[in-house]
mmCIF file of C-alpha atoms in Angstrom:
data_model
loop_
_atom_site.group_PDB
_atom_site.id
_atom_site.type_symbol
_atom_site.label_atom_id
_atom_site.label_comp_id
_atom_site.label_asym_id
_atom_site.label_seq_id
_atom_site.Cartn_x
_atom_site.Cartn_y
_atom_site.Cartn_z
ATOM 1 C CA LYS A 1 19.482 35.542 -1.256
ATOM 2 C CA ALA A 2 21.951 37.737 0.589
ATOM 3 C CA GLY A 3 24.321 36.023 2.985
ATOM 4 C CA VAL A 4 25.361 36.999 6.468
ATOM 5 C CA THR A 5 26.680 40.561 6.454
ATOM 6 C CA GLN A 6 29.184 41.812 8.993
ATOM 7 C CA THR A 7 30.327 45.385 9.460
ATOM 8 C CA PRO A 8 32.879 46.773 9.631
ATOM 9 C CA ARG A 9 35.142 44.322 7.823
ATOM 10 C CA TYR A 10 38.347 45.775 9.236
ATOM 11 C CA LEU A 11 39.036 48.080 12.129
ATOM 12 C CA ILE A 12 41.951 49.240 14.246
ATOM 13 C CA LYS A 13 41.575 50.292 17.860
ATOM 14 C CA THR A 14 43.929 51.062 20.721
ATOM 15 C CA ARG A 15 44.072 49.450 24.132
ATOM 16 C CA GLY A 16 41.361 50.632 26.490
ATOM 17 C CA GLN A 17 38.929 51.620 23.762
ATOM 18 C CA GLN A 18 35.679 49.833 23.088
ATOM 19 C CA VAL A 19 34.295 48.439 19.849
ATOM 20 C CA THR A 20 30.888 47.449 18.486
ATOM 21 C CA LEU A 21 30.533 44.937 15.668
ATOM 22 C CA SER A 22 27.361 44.390 13.699
ATOM 23 C CA CYS A 23 25.853 41.341 12.060
ATOM 24 C CA SER A 24 22.853 41.076 9.739
ATOM 25 C CA PRO A 25 21.722 37.449 9.411
ATOM 26 C CA ILE A 26 20.247 35.818 6.344
ATOM 27 C CA SER A 27 16.663 36.946 5.888
ATOM 28 C CA GLY A 28 14.364 34.714 7.915
ATOM 29 C CA HIS A 29 17.099 33.397 10.189
ATOM 30 C CA ARG A 30 16.345 33.962 13.851
ATOM 31 C CA SER A 31 19.449 32.470 15.442
ATOM 32 C CA VAL A 32 22.742 34.357 15.515
ATOM 33 C CA SER A 33 26.019 33.154 16.991
ATOM 34 C CA TRP A 34 29.365 34.881 17.408
ATOM 35 C CA TYR A 35 32.824 33.300 17.312
ATOM 36 C CA GLN A 36 36.332 34.601 17.830
ATOM 37 C CA GLN A 37 39.063 33.206 15.590
ATOM 38 C CA THR A 38 42.723 33.586 16.516
ATOM 39 C CA PRO A 39 45.730 31.720 15.099
ATOM 40 C CA GLY A 40 46.509 30.059 18.394
ATOM 41 C CA GLN A 41 43.018 29.117 19.575
ATOM 42 C CA GLY A 42 41.034 28.496 16.410
ATOM 43 C CA LEU A 43 37.326 29.349 16.532
ATOM 44 C CA GLN A 44 35.944 29.928 19.997
ATOM 45 C CA PHE A 45 32.263 30.349 20.764
ATOM 46 C CA LEU A 46 31.237 33.722 22.233
ATOM 47 C CA PHE A 47 27.429 33.788 22.378
ATOM 48 C CA GLU A 48 24.269 32.573 20.734
ATOM 49 C CA TYR A 49 21.030 34.520 20.420
ATOM 50 C CA PHE A 50 17.586 33.382 19.399
ATOM 51 C CA SER A 51 14.565 35.680 19.262
ATOM 52 C CA GLU A 52 16.393 38.428 21.157
ATOM 53 C CA THR A 53 17.349 36.063 24.004
ATOM 54 C CA GLN A 54 20.853 34.919 24.792
ATOM 55 C CA ARG A 55 20.712 31.120 24.757
ATOM 56 C CA ASN A 56 24.326 30.244 25.386
ATOM 57 C CA LYS A 57 27.478 32.054 26.358
ATOM 58 C CA GLY A 58 31.064 30.968 25.924
ATOM 59 C CA ASN A 59 33.910 31.284 28.374
ATOM 60 C CA PHE A 60 34.836 34.916 27.782
ATOM 61 C CA PRO A 61 35.163 37.767 30.306
ATOM 62 C CA GLY A 62 32.346 40.197 30.942
ATOM 63 C CA ARG A 63 34.043 42.761 28.678
ATOM 64 C CA PHE A 64 32.446 40.821 25.826
ATOM 65 C CA SER A 65 28.727 41.392 25.459
ATOM 66 C CA GLY A 66 26.112 41.140 22.784
ATOM 67 C CA ARG A 67 22.499 41.629 21.945
ATOM 68 C CA GLN A 68 19.955 40.790 19.299
ATOM 69 C CA PHE A 69 17.253 43.073 17.988
ATOM 70 C CA SER A 70 13.686 42.279 16.986
ATOM 71 C CA ASN A 71 14.708 42.119 13.302
ATOM 72 C CA SER A 72 17.295 39.426 14.266
ATOM 73 C CA ARG A 73 20.242 41.735 13.617
ATOM 74 C CA SER A 74 22.892 41.371 16.277
ATOM 75 C CA GLU A 75 25.696 43.418 17.744
ATOM 76 C CA MET A 76 28.595 42.477 19.931
ATOM 77 C CA ASN A 77 30.590 44.870 22.037
ATOM 78 C CA VAL A 78 34.036 44.576 23.550
ATOM 79 C CA SER A 79 34.965 47.124 26.188
ATOM 80 C CA THR A 80 38.391 48.046 27.564
ATOM 81 C CA LEU A 81 40.168 46.426 24.645
ATOM 82 C CA GLU A 82 43.317 44.405 25.242
ATOM 83 C CA LEU A 83 46.019 43.415 22.761
ATOM 84 C CA GLY A 84 44.822 39.810 22.982
ATOM 85 C CA ASP A 85 41.416 40.800 21.626
ATOM 86 C CA SER A 86 42.952 41.163 18.170
ATOM 87 C CA ALA A 87 41.140 38.530 16.153
ATOM 88 C CA LEU A 88 38.689 37.765 13.412
ATOM 89 C CA TYR A 89 35.156 37.938 14.812
ATOM 90 C CA LEU A 90 32.739 35.735 12.921
ATOM 91 C CA CYS A 91 28.979 35.895 13.005
ATOM 92 C CA ALA A 92 26.829 32.963 11.932
ATOM 93 C CA SER A 93 23.102 32.604 11.457
ATOM 94 C CA SER A 94 20.657 29.736 11.171
ATOM 95 C CA LEU A 95 16.908 29.291 10.877
ATOM 96 C CA SER A 96 16.705 27.837 14.336
ATOM 97 C CA THR A 97 18.881 26.188 16.915
ATOM 98 C CA SER A 98 17.743 22.683 16.043
ATOM 99 C CA VAL A 99 19.965 19.940 14.762
ATOM 100 C CA ASP A 100 18.900 20.628 11.184
ATOM 101 C CA GLY A 101 19.752 24.302 11.382
ATOM 102 C CA GLU A 102 22.839 24.640 9.238
ATOM 103 C CA LEU A 103 25.090 27.463 10.331
ATOM 104 C CA PHE A 104 25.965 30.121 7.734
ATOM 105 C CA PHE A 105 28.979 32.292 8.479
ATOM 106 C CA GLY A 106 29.747 35.831 7.447
ATOM 107 C CA GLU A 107 33.176 36.906 6.245
ATOM 108 C CA GLY A 108 34.060 38.323 9.630
ATOM 109 C CA SER A 109 35.234 41.569 11.174
ATOM 110 C CA ARG A 110 38.995 41.721 11.628
ATOM 111 C CA LEU A 111 39.883 43.690 14.738
ATOM 112 C CA THR A 112 43.416 44.865 15.409
ATOM 113 C CA VAL A 113 44.197 46.301 18.835
ATOM 114 C CA LEU A 114 47.359 48.402 19.092
ATOM 115 C CA ASP B 1 41.547 21.961 27.962
ATOM 116 C CA GLN B 2 40.786 21.349 24.315
ATOM 117 C CA GLN B 3 37.681 19.245 23.830
ATOM 118 C CA VAL B 4 38.088 18.932 20.061
ATOM 119 C CA LYS B 5 41.555 18.316 18.706
ATOM 120 C CA GLN B 6 42.930 18.330 15.206
ATOM 121 C CA ASN B 7 46.494 17.220 15.731
ATOM 122 C CA SER B 8 47.698 17.808 12.187
ATOM 123 C CA PRO B 9 48.014 21.521 11.415
ATOM 124 C CA SER B 10 48.634 20.766 7.752
ATOM 125 C CA LEU B 11 48.292 18.039 5.154
ATOM 126 C CA SER B 12 49.570 17.873 1.582
ATOM 127 C CA VAL B 13 48.036 15.492 -0.944
ATOM 128 C CA GLN B 14 48.412 14.864 -4.667
ATOM 129 C CA GLU B 15 45.428 15.611 -6.902
ATOM 130 C CA GLY B 16 43.280 12.519 -7.446
ATOM 131 C CA ARG B 17 44.433 10.804 -4.253
ATOM 132 C CA ILE B 18 42.543 10.458 -0.993
ATOM 133 C CA SER B 19 42.734 13.139 1.702
ATOM 134 C CA ILE B 20 42.096 11.975 5.257
ATOM 135 C CA LEU B 21 41.617 14.611 7.943
ATOM 136 C CA ASN B 22 41.405 13.471 11.526
ATOM 137 C CA CYS B 23 39.711 14.821 14.627
ATOM 138 C CA ASP B 24 39.624 13.584 18.228
ATOM 139 C CA TYR B 25 37.295 14.667 21.005
ATOM 140 C CA THR B 26 37.292 14.203 24.738
ATOM 141 C CA ASN B 27 33.737 15.039 25.806
ATOM 142 C CA SER B 28 31.555 11.930 25.726
ATOM 143 C CA MET B 29 28.435 14.126 25.735
ATOM 144 C CA PHE B 30 29.120 15.282 22.194
ATOM 145 C CA ASP B 31 26.481 13.758 19.942
ATOM 146 C CA TYR B 32 26.666 15.811 16.768
ATOM 147 C CA PHE B 33 29.750 16.457 14.665
ATOM 148 C CA LEU B 34 30.382 18.683 11.688
ATOM 149 C CA TRP B 35 33.126 19.620 9.266
ATOM 150 C CA TYR B 36 33.532 23.146 7.947
ATOM 151 C CA LYS B 37 35.801 24.383 5.185
ATOM 152 C CA LYS B 38 37.350 27.849 5.159
ATOM 153 C CA TYR B 39 39.046 29.685 2.328
ATOM 154 C CA PRO B 40 41.188 32.766 3.077
ATOM 155 C CA ALA B 41 39.188 35.966 3.556
ATOM 156 C CA GLU B 42 35.915 34.022 3.691
ATOM 157 C CA GLY B 43 33.795 32.679 6.523
ATOM 158 C CA PRO B 44 33.656 28.922 7.164
ATOM 159 C CA THR B 45 31.158 26.970 5.075
ATOM 160 C CA PHE B 46 29.384 23.823 6.172
ATOM 161 C CA LEU B 47 30.612 20.645 4.517
ATOM 162 C CA ILE B 48 29.108 17.577 6.140
ATOM 163 C CA SER B 49 27.782 16.411 9.495
ATOM 164 C CA ILE B 50 27.138 13.189 11.381
ATOM 165 C CA SER B 51 24.993 12.276 14.346
ATOM 166 C CA SER B 52 26.325 9.964 17.027
ATOM 167 C CA ILE B 53 23.703 7.369 16.097
ATOM 168 C CA LYS B 54 25.551 6.812 12.824
ATOM 169 C CA ASP B 55 29.095 5.732 12.055
ATOM 170 C CA LYS B 56 29.272 7.000 8.495
ATOM 171 C CA ASN B 57 27.778 9.741 6.382
ATOM 172 C CA GLU B 58 28.526 10.305 2.730
ATOM 173 C CA ASP B 59 27.960 13.272 0.430
ATOM 174 C CA GLY B 60 29.543 13.025 -2.979
ATOM 175 C CA ARG B 61 33.319 13.013 -2.646
ATOM 176 C CA PHE B 62 33.113 13.632 1.100
ATOM 177 C CA THR B 63 32.620 10.920 3.726
ATOM 178 C CA VAL B 64 32.757 11.346 7.477
ATOM 179 C CA PHE B 65 33.435 8.360 9.719
ATOM 180 C CA LEU B 66 32.698 8.327 13.438
ATOM 181 C CA ASN B 67 34.267 5.923 15.920
ATOM 182 C CA LYS B 68 32.520 6.625 19.217
ATOM 183 C CA SER B 69 34.522 4.172 21.288
ATOM 184 C CA ALA B 70 37.754 5.851 20.199
ATOM 185 C CA LYS B 71 36.189 9.335 20.276
ATOM 186 C CA HIS B 72 37.558 9.867 16.802
ATOM 187 C CA LEU B 73 36.166 11.085 13.528
ATOM 188 C CA SER B 74 37.704 11.479 10.137
ATOM 189 C CA LEU B 75 36.843 13.206 6.882
ATOM 190 C CA HIS B 76 37.749 11.448 3.651
ATOM 191 C CA ILE B 77 37.876 13.346 0.378
ATOM 192 C CA VAL B 78 38.064 11.151 -2.713
ATOM 193 C CA PRO B 79 39.332 12.110 -5.204
ATOM 194 C CA SER B 80 41.048 15.239 -3.938
ATOM 195 C CA GLN B 81 40.977 18.291 -6.189
ATOM 196 C CA PRO B 82 43.073 21.492 -6.102
ATOM 197 C CA GLY B 83 39.905 23.448 -5.265
ATOM 198 C CA ASP B 84 39.687 21.471 -2.018
ATOM 199 C CA SER B 85 42.749 23.342 -0.732
ATOM 200 C CA ALA B 86 41.471 25.136 2.358
ATOM 201 C CA VAL B 87 41.476 24.961 6.148
ATOM 202 C CA TYR B 88 39.149 22.266 7.473
ATOM 203 C CA PHE B 89 37.598 22.604 10.916
ATOM 204 C CA CYS B 90 36.059 19.801 12.903
ATOM 205 C CA ALA B 91 33.271 20.866 15.288
ATOM 206 C CA ALA B 92 31.061 19.189 17.871
ATOM 207 C CA SER B 93 27.976 19.873 19.911
ATOM 208 C CA ALA B 94 26.135 18.171 22.776
ATOM 209 C CA LEU B 95 22.595 18.640 21.476
ATOM 210 C CA ARG B 96 20.975 16.392 24.072
ATOM 211 C CA TYR B 97 22.672 18.278 26.904
ATOM 212 C CA GLY B 98 21.719 21.850 26.114
ATOM 213 C CA GLY B 99 24.016 22.380 23.178
ATOM 214 C CA SER B 100 22.697 23.736 19.926
ATOM 215 C CA GLN B 101 23.553 24.182 16.301
ATOM 216 C CA GLY B 102 24.853 27.665 17.032
ATOM 217 C CA ASN B 103 27.011 26.633 19.967
ATOM 218 C CA LEU B 104 29.780 24.554 18.495
ATOM 219 C CA ILE B 105 33.164 23.542 19.858
ATOM 220 C CA PHE B 106 35.726 23.800 17.081
ATOM 221 C CA GLY B 107 39.128 22.251 16.589
ATOM 222 C CA LYS B 108 42.013 24.470 15.531
ATOM 223 C CA GLY B 109 41.837 23.354 11.918
ATOM 224 C CA THR B 110 43.933 21.459 9.394
ATOM 225 C CA LYS B 111 45.248 23.229 6.319
ATOM 226 C CA LEU B 112 44.854 20.931 3.310
ATOM 227 C CA SER B 113 46.932 21.556 0.200
ATOM 228 C CA VAL B 114 46.081 19.543 -2.903
ATOM 229 C CA LYS B 115 48.906 19.622 -5.432
ATOM 230 C CA PRO B 116 48.069 19.393 -9.171
#
């Protein structure tokens, strides 16, 4: 079956702009999480959604937001972009949020802010 | 403050030998630990996990050991193969305290190179 699909794969923005990233989970998966990966900080948790509800949120400023639709697809938005937002943004999906719900990652969206 | 630490950014091992990747954590509420492997230009893939009620979990060539008193876990790969060359991330969650499978705290990763 198809894996987690993230679009776009690469994008370049300038400071002050905003960006929207999209994630389509594996069919049947209802939980979607977002992570930011940077060379200095590794993978950092952004948010987790389950059945259109945000279950957990990481320690990121309010410029970072997300949502999940009824078909489990998810989007994240970053407003007023800063140079430090340049990173690989990874989306992951799982069947549920239980301990047995293995997390499947997409290939990521690489954002460069100039 | 980093709650999950992988103090070795890189590790080089000869093919056929054992690779040992280490991970330390500071949060005593963590009760579920995982290892993920990441190749360049790909997302991380799940490798193996362990619950805090166990001290060892084995899956083929991969074994994870958990020492709760030392807040330390390690991943052993035996024998190491060139295809194991990747970045390995340790991750943790506090499932009994509101954490979930999707909300993981990751270390910064260790780049493993297995030489033929």
